PDB file of C-alpha atoms in Angstrom:
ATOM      1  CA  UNK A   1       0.000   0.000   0.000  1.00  0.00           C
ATOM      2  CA  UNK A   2       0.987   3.316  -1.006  1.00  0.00           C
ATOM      3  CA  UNK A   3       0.698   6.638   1.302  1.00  0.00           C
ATOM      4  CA  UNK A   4      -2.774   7.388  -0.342  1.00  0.00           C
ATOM      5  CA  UNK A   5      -3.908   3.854   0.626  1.00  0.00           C
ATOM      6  CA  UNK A   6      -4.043   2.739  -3.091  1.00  0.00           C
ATOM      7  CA  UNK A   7      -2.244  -0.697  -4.080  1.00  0.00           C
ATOM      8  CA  UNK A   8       1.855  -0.483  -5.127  1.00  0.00           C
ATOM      9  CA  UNK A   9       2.755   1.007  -8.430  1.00  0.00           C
ATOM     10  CA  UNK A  10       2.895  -1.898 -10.936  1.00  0.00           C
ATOM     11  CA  UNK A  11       6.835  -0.760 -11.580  1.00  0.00           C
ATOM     12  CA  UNK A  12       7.742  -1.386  -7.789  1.00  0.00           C
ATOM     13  CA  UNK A  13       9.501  -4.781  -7.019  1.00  0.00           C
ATOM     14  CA  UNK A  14       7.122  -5.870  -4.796  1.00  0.00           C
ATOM     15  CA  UNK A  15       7.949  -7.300  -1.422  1.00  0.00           C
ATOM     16  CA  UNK A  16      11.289  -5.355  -1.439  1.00  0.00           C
ATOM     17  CA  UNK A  17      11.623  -1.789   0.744  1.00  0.00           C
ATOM     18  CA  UNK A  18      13.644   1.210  -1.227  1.00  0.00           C
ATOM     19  CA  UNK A  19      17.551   1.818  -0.466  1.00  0.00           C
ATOM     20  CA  UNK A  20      19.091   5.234  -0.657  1.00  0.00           C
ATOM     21  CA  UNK A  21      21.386   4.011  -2.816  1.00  0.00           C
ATOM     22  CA  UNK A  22      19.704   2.252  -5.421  1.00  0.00           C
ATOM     23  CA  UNK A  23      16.235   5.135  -5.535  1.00  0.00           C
ATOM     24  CA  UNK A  24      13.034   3.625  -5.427  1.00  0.00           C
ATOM     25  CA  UNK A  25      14.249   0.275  -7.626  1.00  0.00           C
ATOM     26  CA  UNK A  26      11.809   1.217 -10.489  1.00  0.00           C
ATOM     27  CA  UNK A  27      11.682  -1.413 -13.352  1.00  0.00           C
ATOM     28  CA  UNK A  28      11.002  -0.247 -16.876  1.00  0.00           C
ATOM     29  CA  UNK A  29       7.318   0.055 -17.657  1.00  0.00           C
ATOM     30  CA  UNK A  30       6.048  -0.162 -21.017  1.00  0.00           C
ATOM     31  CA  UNK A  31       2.340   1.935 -21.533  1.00  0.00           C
ATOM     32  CA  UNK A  32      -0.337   1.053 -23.056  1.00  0.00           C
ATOM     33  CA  UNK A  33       0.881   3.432 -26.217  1.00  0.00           C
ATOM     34  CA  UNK A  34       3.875   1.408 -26.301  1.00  0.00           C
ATOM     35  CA  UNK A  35       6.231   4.175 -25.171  1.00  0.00           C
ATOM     36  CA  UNK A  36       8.806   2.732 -22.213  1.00  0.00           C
ATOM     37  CA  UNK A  37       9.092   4.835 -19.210  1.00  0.00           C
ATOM     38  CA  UNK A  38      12.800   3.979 -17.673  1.00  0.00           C
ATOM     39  CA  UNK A  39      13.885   4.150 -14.515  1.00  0.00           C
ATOM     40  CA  UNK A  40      15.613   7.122 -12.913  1.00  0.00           C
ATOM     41  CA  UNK A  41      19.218   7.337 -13.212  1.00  0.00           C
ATOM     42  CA  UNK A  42      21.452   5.277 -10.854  1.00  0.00           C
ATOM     43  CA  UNK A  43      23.249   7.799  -8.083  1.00  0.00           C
ATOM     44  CA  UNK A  44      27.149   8.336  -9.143  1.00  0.00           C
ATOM     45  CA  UNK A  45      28.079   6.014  -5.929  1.00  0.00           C
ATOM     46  CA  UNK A  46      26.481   2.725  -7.587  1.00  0.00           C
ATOM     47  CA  UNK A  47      27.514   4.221 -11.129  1.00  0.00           C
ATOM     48  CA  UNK A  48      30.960   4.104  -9.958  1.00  0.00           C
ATOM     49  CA  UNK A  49      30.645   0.568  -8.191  1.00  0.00           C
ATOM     50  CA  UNK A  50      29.098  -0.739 -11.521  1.00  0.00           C
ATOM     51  CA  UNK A  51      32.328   0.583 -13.330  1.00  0.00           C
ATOM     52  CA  UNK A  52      34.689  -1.027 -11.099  1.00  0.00           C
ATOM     53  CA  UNK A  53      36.707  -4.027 -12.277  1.00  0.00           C
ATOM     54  CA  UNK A  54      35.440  -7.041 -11.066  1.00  0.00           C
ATOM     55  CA  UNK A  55      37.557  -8.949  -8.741  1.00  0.00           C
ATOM     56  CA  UNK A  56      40.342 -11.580  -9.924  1.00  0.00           C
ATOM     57  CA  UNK A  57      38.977 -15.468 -10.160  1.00  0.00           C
ATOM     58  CA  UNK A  58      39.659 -16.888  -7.035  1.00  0.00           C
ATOM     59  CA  UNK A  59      39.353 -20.558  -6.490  1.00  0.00           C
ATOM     60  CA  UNK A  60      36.959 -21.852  -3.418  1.00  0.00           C
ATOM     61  CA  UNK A  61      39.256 -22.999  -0.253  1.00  0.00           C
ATOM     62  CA  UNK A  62      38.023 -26.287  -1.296  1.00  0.00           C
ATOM     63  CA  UNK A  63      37.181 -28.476  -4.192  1.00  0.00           C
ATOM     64  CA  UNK A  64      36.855 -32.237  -5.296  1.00  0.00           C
ATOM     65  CA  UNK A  65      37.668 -34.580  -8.017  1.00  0.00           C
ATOM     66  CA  UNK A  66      35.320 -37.723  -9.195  1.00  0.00           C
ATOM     67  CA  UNK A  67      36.003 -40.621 -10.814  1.00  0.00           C
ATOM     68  CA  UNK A  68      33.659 -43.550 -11.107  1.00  0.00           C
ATOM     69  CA  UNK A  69      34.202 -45.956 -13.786  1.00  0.00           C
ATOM     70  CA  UNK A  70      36.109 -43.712 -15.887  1.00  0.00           C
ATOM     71  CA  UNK A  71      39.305 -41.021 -15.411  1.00  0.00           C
ATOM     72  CA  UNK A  72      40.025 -37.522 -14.371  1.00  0.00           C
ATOM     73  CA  UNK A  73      42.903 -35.747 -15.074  1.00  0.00           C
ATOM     74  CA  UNK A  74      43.865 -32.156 -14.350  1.00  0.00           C
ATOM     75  CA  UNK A  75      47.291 -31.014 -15.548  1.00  0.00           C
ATOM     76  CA  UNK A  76      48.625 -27.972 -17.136  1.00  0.00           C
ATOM     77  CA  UNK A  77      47.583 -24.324 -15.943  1.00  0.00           C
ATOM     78  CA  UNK A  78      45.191 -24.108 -13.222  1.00  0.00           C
ATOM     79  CA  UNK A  79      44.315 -22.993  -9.839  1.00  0.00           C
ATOM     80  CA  UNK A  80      44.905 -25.243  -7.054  1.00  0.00           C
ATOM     81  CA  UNK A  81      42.774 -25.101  -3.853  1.00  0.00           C
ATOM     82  CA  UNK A  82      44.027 -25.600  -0.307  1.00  0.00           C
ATOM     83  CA  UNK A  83      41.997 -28.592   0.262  1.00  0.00           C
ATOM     84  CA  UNK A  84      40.928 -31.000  -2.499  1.00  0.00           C
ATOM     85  CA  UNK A  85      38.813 -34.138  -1.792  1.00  0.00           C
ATOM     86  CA  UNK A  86      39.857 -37.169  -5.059  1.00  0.00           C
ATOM     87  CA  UNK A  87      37.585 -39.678  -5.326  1.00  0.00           C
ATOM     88  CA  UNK A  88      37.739 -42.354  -7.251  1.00  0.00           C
ATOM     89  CA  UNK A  89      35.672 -45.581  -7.884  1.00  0.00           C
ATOM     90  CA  UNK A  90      36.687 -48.505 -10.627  1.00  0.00           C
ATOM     91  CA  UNK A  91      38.487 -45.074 -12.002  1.00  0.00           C
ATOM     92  CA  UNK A  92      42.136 -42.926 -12.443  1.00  0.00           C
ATOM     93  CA  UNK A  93      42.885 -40.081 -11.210  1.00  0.00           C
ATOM     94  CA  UNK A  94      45.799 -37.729 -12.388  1.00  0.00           C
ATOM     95  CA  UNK A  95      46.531 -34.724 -10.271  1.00  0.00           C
ATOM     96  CA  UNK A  96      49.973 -32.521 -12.219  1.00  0.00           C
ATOM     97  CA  UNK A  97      50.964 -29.767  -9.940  1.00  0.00           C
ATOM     98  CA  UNK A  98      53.781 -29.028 -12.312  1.00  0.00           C
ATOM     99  CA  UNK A  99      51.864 -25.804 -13.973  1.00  0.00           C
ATOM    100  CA  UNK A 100      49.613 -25.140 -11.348  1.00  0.00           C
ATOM    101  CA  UNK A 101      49.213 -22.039  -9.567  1.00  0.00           C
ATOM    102  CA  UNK A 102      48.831 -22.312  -5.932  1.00  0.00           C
ATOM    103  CA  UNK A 103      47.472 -19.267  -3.697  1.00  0.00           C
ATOM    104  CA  UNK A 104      48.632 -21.253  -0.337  1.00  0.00           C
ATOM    105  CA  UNK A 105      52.034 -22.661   0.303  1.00  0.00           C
ATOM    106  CA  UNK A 106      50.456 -25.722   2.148  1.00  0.00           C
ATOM    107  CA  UNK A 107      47.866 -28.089  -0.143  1.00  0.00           C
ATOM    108  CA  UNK A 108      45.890 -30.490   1.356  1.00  0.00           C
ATOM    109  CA  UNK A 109      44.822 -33.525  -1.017  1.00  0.00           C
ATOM    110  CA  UNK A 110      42.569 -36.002   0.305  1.00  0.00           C
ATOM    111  CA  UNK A 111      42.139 -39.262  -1.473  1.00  0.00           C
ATOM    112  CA  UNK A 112      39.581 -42.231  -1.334  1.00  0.00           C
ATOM    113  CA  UNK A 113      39.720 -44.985  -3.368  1.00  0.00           C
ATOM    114  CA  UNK A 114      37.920 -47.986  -4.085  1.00  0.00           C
ATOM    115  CA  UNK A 115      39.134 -50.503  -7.011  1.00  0.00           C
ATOM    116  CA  UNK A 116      40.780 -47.233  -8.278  1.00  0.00           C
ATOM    117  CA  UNK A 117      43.993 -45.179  -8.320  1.00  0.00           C
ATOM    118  CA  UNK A 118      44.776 -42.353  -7.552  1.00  0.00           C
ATOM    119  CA  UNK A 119      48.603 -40.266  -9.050  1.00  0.00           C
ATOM    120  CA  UNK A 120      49.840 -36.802  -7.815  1.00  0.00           C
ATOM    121  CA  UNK A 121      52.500 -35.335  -9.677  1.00  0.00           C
ATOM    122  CA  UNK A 122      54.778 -32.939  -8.513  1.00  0.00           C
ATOM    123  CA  UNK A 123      57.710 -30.362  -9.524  1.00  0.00           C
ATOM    124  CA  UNK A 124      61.313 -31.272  -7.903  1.00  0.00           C
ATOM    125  CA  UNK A 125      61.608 -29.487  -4.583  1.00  0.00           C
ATOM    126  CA  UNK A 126      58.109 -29.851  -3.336  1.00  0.00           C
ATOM    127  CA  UNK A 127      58.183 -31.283   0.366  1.00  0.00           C
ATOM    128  CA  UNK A 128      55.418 -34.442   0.160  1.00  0.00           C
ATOM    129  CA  UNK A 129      53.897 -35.973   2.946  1.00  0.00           C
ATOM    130  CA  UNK A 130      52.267 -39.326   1.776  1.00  0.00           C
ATOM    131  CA  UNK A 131      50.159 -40.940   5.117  1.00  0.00           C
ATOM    132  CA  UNK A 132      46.473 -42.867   5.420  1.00  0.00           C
ATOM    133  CA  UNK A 133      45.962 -46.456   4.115  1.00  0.00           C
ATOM    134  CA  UNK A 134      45.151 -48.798   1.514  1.00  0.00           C
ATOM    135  CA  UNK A 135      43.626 -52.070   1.829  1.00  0.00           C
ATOM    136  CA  UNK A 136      44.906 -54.810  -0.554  1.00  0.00           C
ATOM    137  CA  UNK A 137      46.239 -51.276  -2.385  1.00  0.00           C
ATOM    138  CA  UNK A 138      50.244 -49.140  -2.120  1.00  0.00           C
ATOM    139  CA  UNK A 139      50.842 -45.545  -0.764  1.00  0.00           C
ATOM    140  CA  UNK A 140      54.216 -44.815  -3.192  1.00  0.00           C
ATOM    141  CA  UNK A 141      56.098 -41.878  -3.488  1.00  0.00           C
ATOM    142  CA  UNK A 142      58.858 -42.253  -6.094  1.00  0.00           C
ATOM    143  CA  UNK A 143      61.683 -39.395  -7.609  1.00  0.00           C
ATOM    144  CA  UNK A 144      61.713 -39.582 -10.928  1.00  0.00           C
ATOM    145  CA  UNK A 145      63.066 -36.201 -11.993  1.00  0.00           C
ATOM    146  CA  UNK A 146      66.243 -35.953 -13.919  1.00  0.00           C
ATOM    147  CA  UNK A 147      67.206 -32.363 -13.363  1.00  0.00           C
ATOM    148  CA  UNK A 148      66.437 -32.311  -9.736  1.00  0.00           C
ATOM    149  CA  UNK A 149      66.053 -28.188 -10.558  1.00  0.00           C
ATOM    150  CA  UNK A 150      63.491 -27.518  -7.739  1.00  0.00           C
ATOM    151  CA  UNK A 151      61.119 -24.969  -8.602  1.00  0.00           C
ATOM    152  CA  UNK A 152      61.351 -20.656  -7.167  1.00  0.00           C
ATOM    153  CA  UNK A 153      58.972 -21.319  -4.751  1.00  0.00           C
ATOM    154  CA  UNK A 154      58.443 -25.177  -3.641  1.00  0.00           C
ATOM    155  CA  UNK A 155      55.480 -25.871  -1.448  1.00  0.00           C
ATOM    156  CA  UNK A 156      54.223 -29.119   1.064  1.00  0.00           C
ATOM    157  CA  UNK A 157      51.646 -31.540  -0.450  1.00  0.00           C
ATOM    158  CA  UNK A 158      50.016 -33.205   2.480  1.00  0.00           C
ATOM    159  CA  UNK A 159      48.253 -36.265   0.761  1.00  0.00           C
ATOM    160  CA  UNK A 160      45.755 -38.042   2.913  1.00  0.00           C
ATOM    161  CA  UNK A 161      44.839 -42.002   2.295  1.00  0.00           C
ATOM    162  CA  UNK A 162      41.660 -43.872   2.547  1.00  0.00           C
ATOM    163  CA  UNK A 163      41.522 -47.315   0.523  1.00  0.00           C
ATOM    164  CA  UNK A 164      40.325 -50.563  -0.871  1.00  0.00           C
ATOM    165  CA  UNK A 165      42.428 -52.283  -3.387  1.00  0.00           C
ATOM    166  CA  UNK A 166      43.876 -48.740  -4.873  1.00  0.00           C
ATOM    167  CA  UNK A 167      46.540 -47.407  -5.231  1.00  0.00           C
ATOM    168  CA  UNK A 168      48.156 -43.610  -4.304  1.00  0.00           C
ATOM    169  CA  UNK A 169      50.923 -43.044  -6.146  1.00  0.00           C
ATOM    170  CA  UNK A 170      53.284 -39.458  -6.181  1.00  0.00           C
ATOM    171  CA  UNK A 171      55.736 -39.465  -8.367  1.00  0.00           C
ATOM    172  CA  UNK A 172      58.491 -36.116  -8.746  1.00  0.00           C
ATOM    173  CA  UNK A 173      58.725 -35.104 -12.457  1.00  0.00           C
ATOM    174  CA  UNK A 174      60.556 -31.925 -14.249  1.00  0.00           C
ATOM    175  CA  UNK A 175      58.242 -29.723 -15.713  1.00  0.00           C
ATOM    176  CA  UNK A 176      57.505 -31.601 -19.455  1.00  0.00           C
ATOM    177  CA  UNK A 177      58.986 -34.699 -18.717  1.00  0.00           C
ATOM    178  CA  UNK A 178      57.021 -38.019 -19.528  1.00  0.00           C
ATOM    179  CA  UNK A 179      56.830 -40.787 -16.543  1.00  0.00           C
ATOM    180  CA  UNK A 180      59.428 -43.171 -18.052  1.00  0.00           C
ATOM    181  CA  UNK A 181      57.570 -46.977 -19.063  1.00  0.00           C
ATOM    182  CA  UNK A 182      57.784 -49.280 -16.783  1.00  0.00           C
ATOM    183  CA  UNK A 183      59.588 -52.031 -18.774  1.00  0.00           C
ATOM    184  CA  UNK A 184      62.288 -48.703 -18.694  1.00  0.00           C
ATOM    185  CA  UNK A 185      62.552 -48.650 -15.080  1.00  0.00           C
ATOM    186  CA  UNK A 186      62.409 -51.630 -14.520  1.00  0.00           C
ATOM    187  CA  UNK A 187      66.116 -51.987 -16.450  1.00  0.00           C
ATOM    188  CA  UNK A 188      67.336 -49.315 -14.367  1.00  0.00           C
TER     189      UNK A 188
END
């Protein structure tokens, strides 16, 4: 209801009271002669606020990975969360911090598997702490890097177990270099 007792103008958001800064929050109204009435300007406060760049992508503190039947992979450029939940059912995982772009310098990886693996790969230099358990399943963290060049700012991996008949693998690889075969390790 209005002051005058009638019902709400029809270009009123109903159900929602009027802010300083935004007026009265008047919608366009089109008359019945088809000419649209708009809205009265926006105050130079909001103008300005509308202008501003919007803020830089940030990544949530927390995301998670699913595999079920199938694979996941993430690798190249991308923006790592503090904590990330992997899960993975009858299904690979493939986690490459190589490229990544952390916002922490402390990553927590939790991984559950069941029937399925799970591989983290990291950059020489990174400080990896591998703990939990598999059932019927190995925890393995292996240094495969030739160059051993760690990288300007090395971070800690905390990677957290839970298992049946998987497998959590880590495995320390220069930036572009393939995991060698493992009829090629084997030999050496």
């Amino acid at each position: 209801m209005t002051a005058h007792g009638g019902p709400e103008p029809q270009d009123r958001i109903p159900h929602r009271p009027a802010t300083p800064e935004l007026g009265d929050d008047r919608m366009p109204v089109i008359r019945p002669d088809g000419v649209i009435e708009q809205p009265p300007p926006v105050s130079g406060e909001v103008a300005r606020r509308q202008q501003a760049s919007p803020p830089s992508p940030s990544v949530p503190p927390e995301t998670s990975l699913t595999a079920v039947l199938g694979d996941c992979r993430r690798e190249g450029l991308w923006r790592v969360a503090r904590t990330t939940r992997v899960y993975s059912v009858m299904g690979d995982v493939v986690l490459d911090l190589r490229q990544a772009v952390f916002d922490d310098d402390l990553v927590q990886i939790y991984a559950y598997t069941m029937m399925g693996d799970v591989k983290v790969i990291v950059p020489p230099g990174f400080e990896v702490h591998l703990r939990g358990f598999s059932l019927l399943g190995d925890l393995k963290h292996k240094d495969h890097s030739e160059t051993g060049t760690p990288v300007e700012r090395p971070r800690t991996v905390v990677i957290t177990c839970s298992g049946v008949m998987g497998d959590v693998k880590v495995k320390t690889l220069d930036v572009g270099q393939v995991e060698p075969k493992w009829w090629k390790r084997r030999k050496g």
